[in-house]
XYZ file of C-alpha atoms in Angstrom:
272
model
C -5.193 -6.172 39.016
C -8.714 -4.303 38.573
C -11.070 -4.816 35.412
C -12.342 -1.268 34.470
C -15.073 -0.857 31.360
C -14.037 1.605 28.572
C -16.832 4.412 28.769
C -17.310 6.090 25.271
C -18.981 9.440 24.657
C -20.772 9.072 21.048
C -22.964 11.490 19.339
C -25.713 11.768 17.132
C -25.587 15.303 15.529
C -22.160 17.478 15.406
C -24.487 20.689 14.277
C -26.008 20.421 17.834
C -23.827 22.223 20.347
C -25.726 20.040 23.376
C -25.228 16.661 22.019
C -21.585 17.608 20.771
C -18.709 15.910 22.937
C -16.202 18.512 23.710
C -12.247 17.578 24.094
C -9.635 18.776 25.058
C -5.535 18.342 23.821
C -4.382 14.681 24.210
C -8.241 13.677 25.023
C -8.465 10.220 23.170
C -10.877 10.220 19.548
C -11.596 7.050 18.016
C -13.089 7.003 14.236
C -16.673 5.468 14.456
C -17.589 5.581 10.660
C -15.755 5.084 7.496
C -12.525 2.455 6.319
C -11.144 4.033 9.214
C -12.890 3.096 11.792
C -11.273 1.747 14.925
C -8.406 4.456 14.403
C -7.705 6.136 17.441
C -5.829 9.050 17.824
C -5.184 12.282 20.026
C -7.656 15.221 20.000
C -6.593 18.753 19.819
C -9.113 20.911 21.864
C -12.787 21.815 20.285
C -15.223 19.521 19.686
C -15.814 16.101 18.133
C -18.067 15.569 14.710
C -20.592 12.795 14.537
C -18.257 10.230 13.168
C -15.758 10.066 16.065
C -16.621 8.583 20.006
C -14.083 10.193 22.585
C -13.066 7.050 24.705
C -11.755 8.101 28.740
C -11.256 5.114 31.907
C -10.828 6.610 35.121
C -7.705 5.863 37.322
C -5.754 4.580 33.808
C -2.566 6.504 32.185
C -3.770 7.976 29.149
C -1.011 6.530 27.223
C -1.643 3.345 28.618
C -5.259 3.784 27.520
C -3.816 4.761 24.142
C -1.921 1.943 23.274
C -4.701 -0.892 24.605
C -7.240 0.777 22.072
C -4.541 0.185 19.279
C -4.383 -3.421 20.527
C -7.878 -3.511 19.629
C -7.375 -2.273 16.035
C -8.146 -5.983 14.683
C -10.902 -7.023 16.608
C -12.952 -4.019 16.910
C -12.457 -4.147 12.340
C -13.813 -7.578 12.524
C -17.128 -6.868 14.664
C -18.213 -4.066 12.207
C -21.769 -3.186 11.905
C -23.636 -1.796 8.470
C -23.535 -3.323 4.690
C -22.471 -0.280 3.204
C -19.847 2.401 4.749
C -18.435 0.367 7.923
C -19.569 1.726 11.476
C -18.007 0.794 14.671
C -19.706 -1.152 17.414
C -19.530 1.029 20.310
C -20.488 -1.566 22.232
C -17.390 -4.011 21.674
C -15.482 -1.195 23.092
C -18.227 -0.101 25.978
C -17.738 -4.239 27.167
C -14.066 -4.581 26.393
C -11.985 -5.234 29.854
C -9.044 -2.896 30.500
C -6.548 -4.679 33.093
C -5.624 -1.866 34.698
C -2.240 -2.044 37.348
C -0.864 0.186 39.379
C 0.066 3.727 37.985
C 3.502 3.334 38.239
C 3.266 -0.346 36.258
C 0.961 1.455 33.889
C 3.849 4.241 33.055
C 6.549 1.361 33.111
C 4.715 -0.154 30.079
C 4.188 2.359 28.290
C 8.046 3.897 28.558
C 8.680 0.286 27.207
C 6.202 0.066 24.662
C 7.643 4.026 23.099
C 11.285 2.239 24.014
C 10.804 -0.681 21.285
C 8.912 1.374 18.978
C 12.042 3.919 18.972
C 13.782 1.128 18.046
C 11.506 -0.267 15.741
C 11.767 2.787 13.526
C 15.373 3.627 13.530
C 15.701 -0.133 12.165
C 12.905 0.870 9.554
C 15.293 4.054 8.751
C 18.545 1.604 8.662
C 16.515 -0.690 6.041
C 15.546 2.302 4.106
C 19.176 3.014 3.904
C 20.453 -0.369 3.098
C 17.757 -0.165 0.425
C 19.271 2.785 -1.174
C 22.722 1.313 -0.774
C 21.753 -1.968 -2.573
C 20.215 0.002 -5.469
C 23.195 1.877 -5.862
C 25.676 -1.834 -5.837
C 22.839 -3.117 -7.830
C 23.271 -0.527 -10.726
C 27.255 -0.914 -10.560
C 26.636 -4.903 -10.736
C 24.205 -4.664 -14.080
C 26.538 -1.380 -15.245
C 29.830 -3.166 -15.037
C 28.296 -6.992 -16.721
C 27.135 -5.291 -19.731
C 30.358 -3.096 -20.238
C 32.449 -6.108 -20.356
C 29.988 -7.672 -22.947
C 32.209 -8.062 -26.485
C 29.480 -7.989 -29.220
C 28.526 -5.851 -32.462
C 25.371 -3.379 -30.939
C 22.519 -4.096 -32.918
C 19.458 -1.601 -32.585
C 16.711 -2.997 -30.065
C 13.863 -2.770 -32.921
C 16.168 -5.241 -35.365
C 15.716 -7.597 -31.860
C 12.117 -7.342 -30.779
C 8.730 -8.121 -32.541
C 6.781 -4.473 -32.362
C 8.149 -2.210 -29.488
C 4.994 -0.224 -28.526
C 3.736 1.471 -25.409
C 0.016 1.623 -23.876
C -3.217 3.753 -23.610
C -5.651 4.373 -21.171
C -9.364 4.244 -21.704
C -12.027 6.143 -20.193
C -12.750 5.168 -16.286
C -16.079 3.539 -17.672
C -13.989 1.268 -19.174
C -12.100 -0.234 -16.188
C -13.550 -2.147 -13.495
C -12.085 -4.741 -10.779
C -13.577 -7.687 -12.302
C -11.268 -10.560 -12.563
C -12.390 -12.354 -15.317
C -11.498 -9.000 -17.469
C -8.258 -8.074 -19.011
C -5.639 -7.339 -16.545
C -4.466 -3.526 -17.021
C -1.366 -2.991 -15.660
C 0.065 0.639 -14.366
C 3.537 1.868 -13.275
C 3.137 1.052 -9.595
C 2.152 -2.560 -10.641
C 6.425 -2.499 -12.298
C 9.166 -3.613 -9.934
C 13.093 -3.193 -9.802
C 13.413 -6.733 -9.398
C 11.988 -7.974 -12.553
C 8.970 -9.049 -11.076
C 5.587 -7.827 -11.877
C 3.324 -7.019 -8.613
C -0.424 -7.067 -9.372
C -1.799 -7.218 -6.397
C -1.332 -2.927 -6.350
C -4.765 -2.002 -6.544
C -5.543 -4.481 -9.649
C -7.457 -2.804 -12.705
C -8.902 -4.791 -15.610
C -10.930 -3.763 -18.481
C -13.053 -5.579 -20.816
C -12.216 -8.125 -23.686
C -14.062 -5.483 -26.051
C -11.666 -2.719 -25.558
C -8.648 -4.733 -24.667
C -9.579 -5.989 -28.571
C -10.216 -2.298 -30.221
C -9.403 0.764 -28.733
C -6.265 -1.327 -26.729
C -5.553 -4.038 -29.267
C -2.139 -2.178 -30.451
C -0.928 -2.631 -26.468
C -1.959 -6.180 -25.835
C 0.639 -7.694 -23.357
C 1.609 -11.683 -23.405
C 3.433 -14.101 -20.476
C 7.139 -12.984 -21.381
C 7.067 -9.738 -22.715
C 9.350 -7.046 -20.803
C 7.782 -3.717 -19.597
C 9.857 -0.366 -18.335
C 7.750 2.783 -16.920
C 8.611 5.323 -19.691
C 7.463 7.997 -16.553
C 7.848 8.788 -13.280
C 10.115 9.139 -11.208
C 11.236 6.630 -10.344
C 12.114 5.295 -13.551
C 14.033 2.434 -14.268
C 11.332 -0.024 -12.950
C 11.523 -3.002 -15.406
C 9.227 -6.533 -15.060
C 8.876 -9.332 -16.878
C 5.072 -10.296 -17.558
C 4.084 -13.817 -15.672
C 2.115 -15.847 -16.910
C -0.840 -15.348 -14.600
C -3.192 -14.488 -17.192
C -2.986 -15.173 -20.765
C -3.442 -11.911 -22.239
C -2.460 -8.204 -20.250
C -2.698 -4.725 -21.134
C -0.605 -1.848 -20.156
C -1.144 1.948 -19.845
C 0.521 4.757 -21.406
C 3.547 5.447 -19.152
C 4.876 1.553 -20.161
C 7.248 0.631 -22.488
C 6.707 -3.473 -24.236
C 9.477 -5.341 -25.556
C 8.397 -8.378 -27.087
C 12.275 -10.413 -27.852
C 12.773 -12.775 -30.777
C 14.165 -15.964 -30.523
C 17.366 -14.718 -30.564
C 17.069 -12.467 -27.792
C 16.534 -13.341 -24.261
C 14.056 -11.674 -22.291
C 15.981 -11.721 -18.910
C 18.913 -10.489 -20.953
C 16.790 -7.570 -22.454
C 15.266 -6.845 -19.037
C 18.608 -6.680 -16.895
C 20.232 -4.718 -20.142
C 16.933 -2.297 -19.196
C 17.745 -2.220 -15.651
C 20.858 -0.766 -15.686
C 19.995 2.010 -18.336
């Protein structure tokens, strides 16, 4: 086994034609500034702009050289440089050690690295198709419990305090501060009842939760449905995380009586 050092062609000034790196198709790029940096990726042929390094080891498989750059994804995003927009340090990848076999071993590993990721993603289709197929039993499930339900039908207004949906306030009114209101949007709604917040979390302040938003105010138990989309049919029940939430104007809140079970409501919901 030999120990090669990855050599790195960075430059200062794409608008200069004699600093700028040119490349050829299948040449390897790696993003030097921006969230993201450390992404590496195949050129096409021209010429590289000042935020990418083109990255080349003699006697290694390009491929091979590929794949070990990926492998550094994690380390090379945890030995970032600047306070501001993130740069890469060229010089974790100028020092990093490439074991580098024979060229035949070299194309071996890589055939079995494309091998499992082939099989990697026809498992990802096969979930994505089990998915859909659960949906669809889900449905029939909910569909087929509330048919065989013997009751009078009441309407849903006679059963809940207030049906309502939400409003969204100016951007300067939204911030990512977590001692603010939570705001919740569609994406933040599940099909499994459950409410996800950790989807890009917005809040806004107690002041316009209490004036402009008071109507939509959102409590631990209340049931939400996107009244948008697609998809629709995304129901959750509010947790009781924080104390007091707020939703946007493509959600739907049900707040049950005491004679009407929230669960109850939300499945009913569900299979609508």
């Amino acid at each position: 086994m030999l120990i090669s050092r990855l050599e790195t062609g960075v430059i200062d000034n794409y608008t200069d034609d004699d600093k700028c790196v040119p490349c050829n198709e299948g040449d390897l790029l790696i993003v030097c500034d921006g969230s993201r940096s450390g992404y590496v990726g195949r050129a096409i042929k021209g010429y590289t702009g000042s935020t990418l390094a083109k990255i080349s080891a003699e006697g290694v498989d390009n491929s091979y050289l590929y794949y070990f750059i990926q492998s550094m994804y994690r380390l090379l995003n945890t030995q970032m440089k600047g306070t501001g927009t993130p740069h890469l340090n060229v010089e974790v990848l100028r020092k990093a050690e490439l074991v580098i076999p024979s060229i035949s071993e070299q194309k071996r590993i890589v055939n079995k690295i494309e091998e499992l990721f082939s099989e990697l993603d026809s498992a990802v289709e096969t979930l994505k198709k089990t998915k859909e197929q659960l949906a669809v039993y889900r449905q029939s499930v909910l569909k087929e419990a509330f048919e065989n339900v013997e009751a009078n039908q009441v309407r849903l207004e006679d059963l809940c305090n207030f049906i309502t949906k939400g409003t969204t306030p100016p951007k300067s009114e939204m911030n990512t501060e977590t001692s603010s209101i939570p705001f919740i949007k569609v994406y933040n709604l599940t099909f499994d009842l459950s409410l996800d917040f950790s989807i890009d979390p917005t809040f806004v302040n107690e002041n316009t939760h209490n004036t402009s938003l008071a109507r939509s105010k959102v409590l631990p138990g209340d049931v939400l449905m996107n009244i948008v989309g697609p998809p629709m049919g995304k129901v959750s029940i509010v947790p009781e995380t924080y104390s007091e939430w707020n939703i946007n104007q493509a959600i739907a809140r049900f707040r049950c009586e005491d004679n009407l079970n929230n669960r109850y409501l939300a499945y009913f919901l569900g299979c609508k």
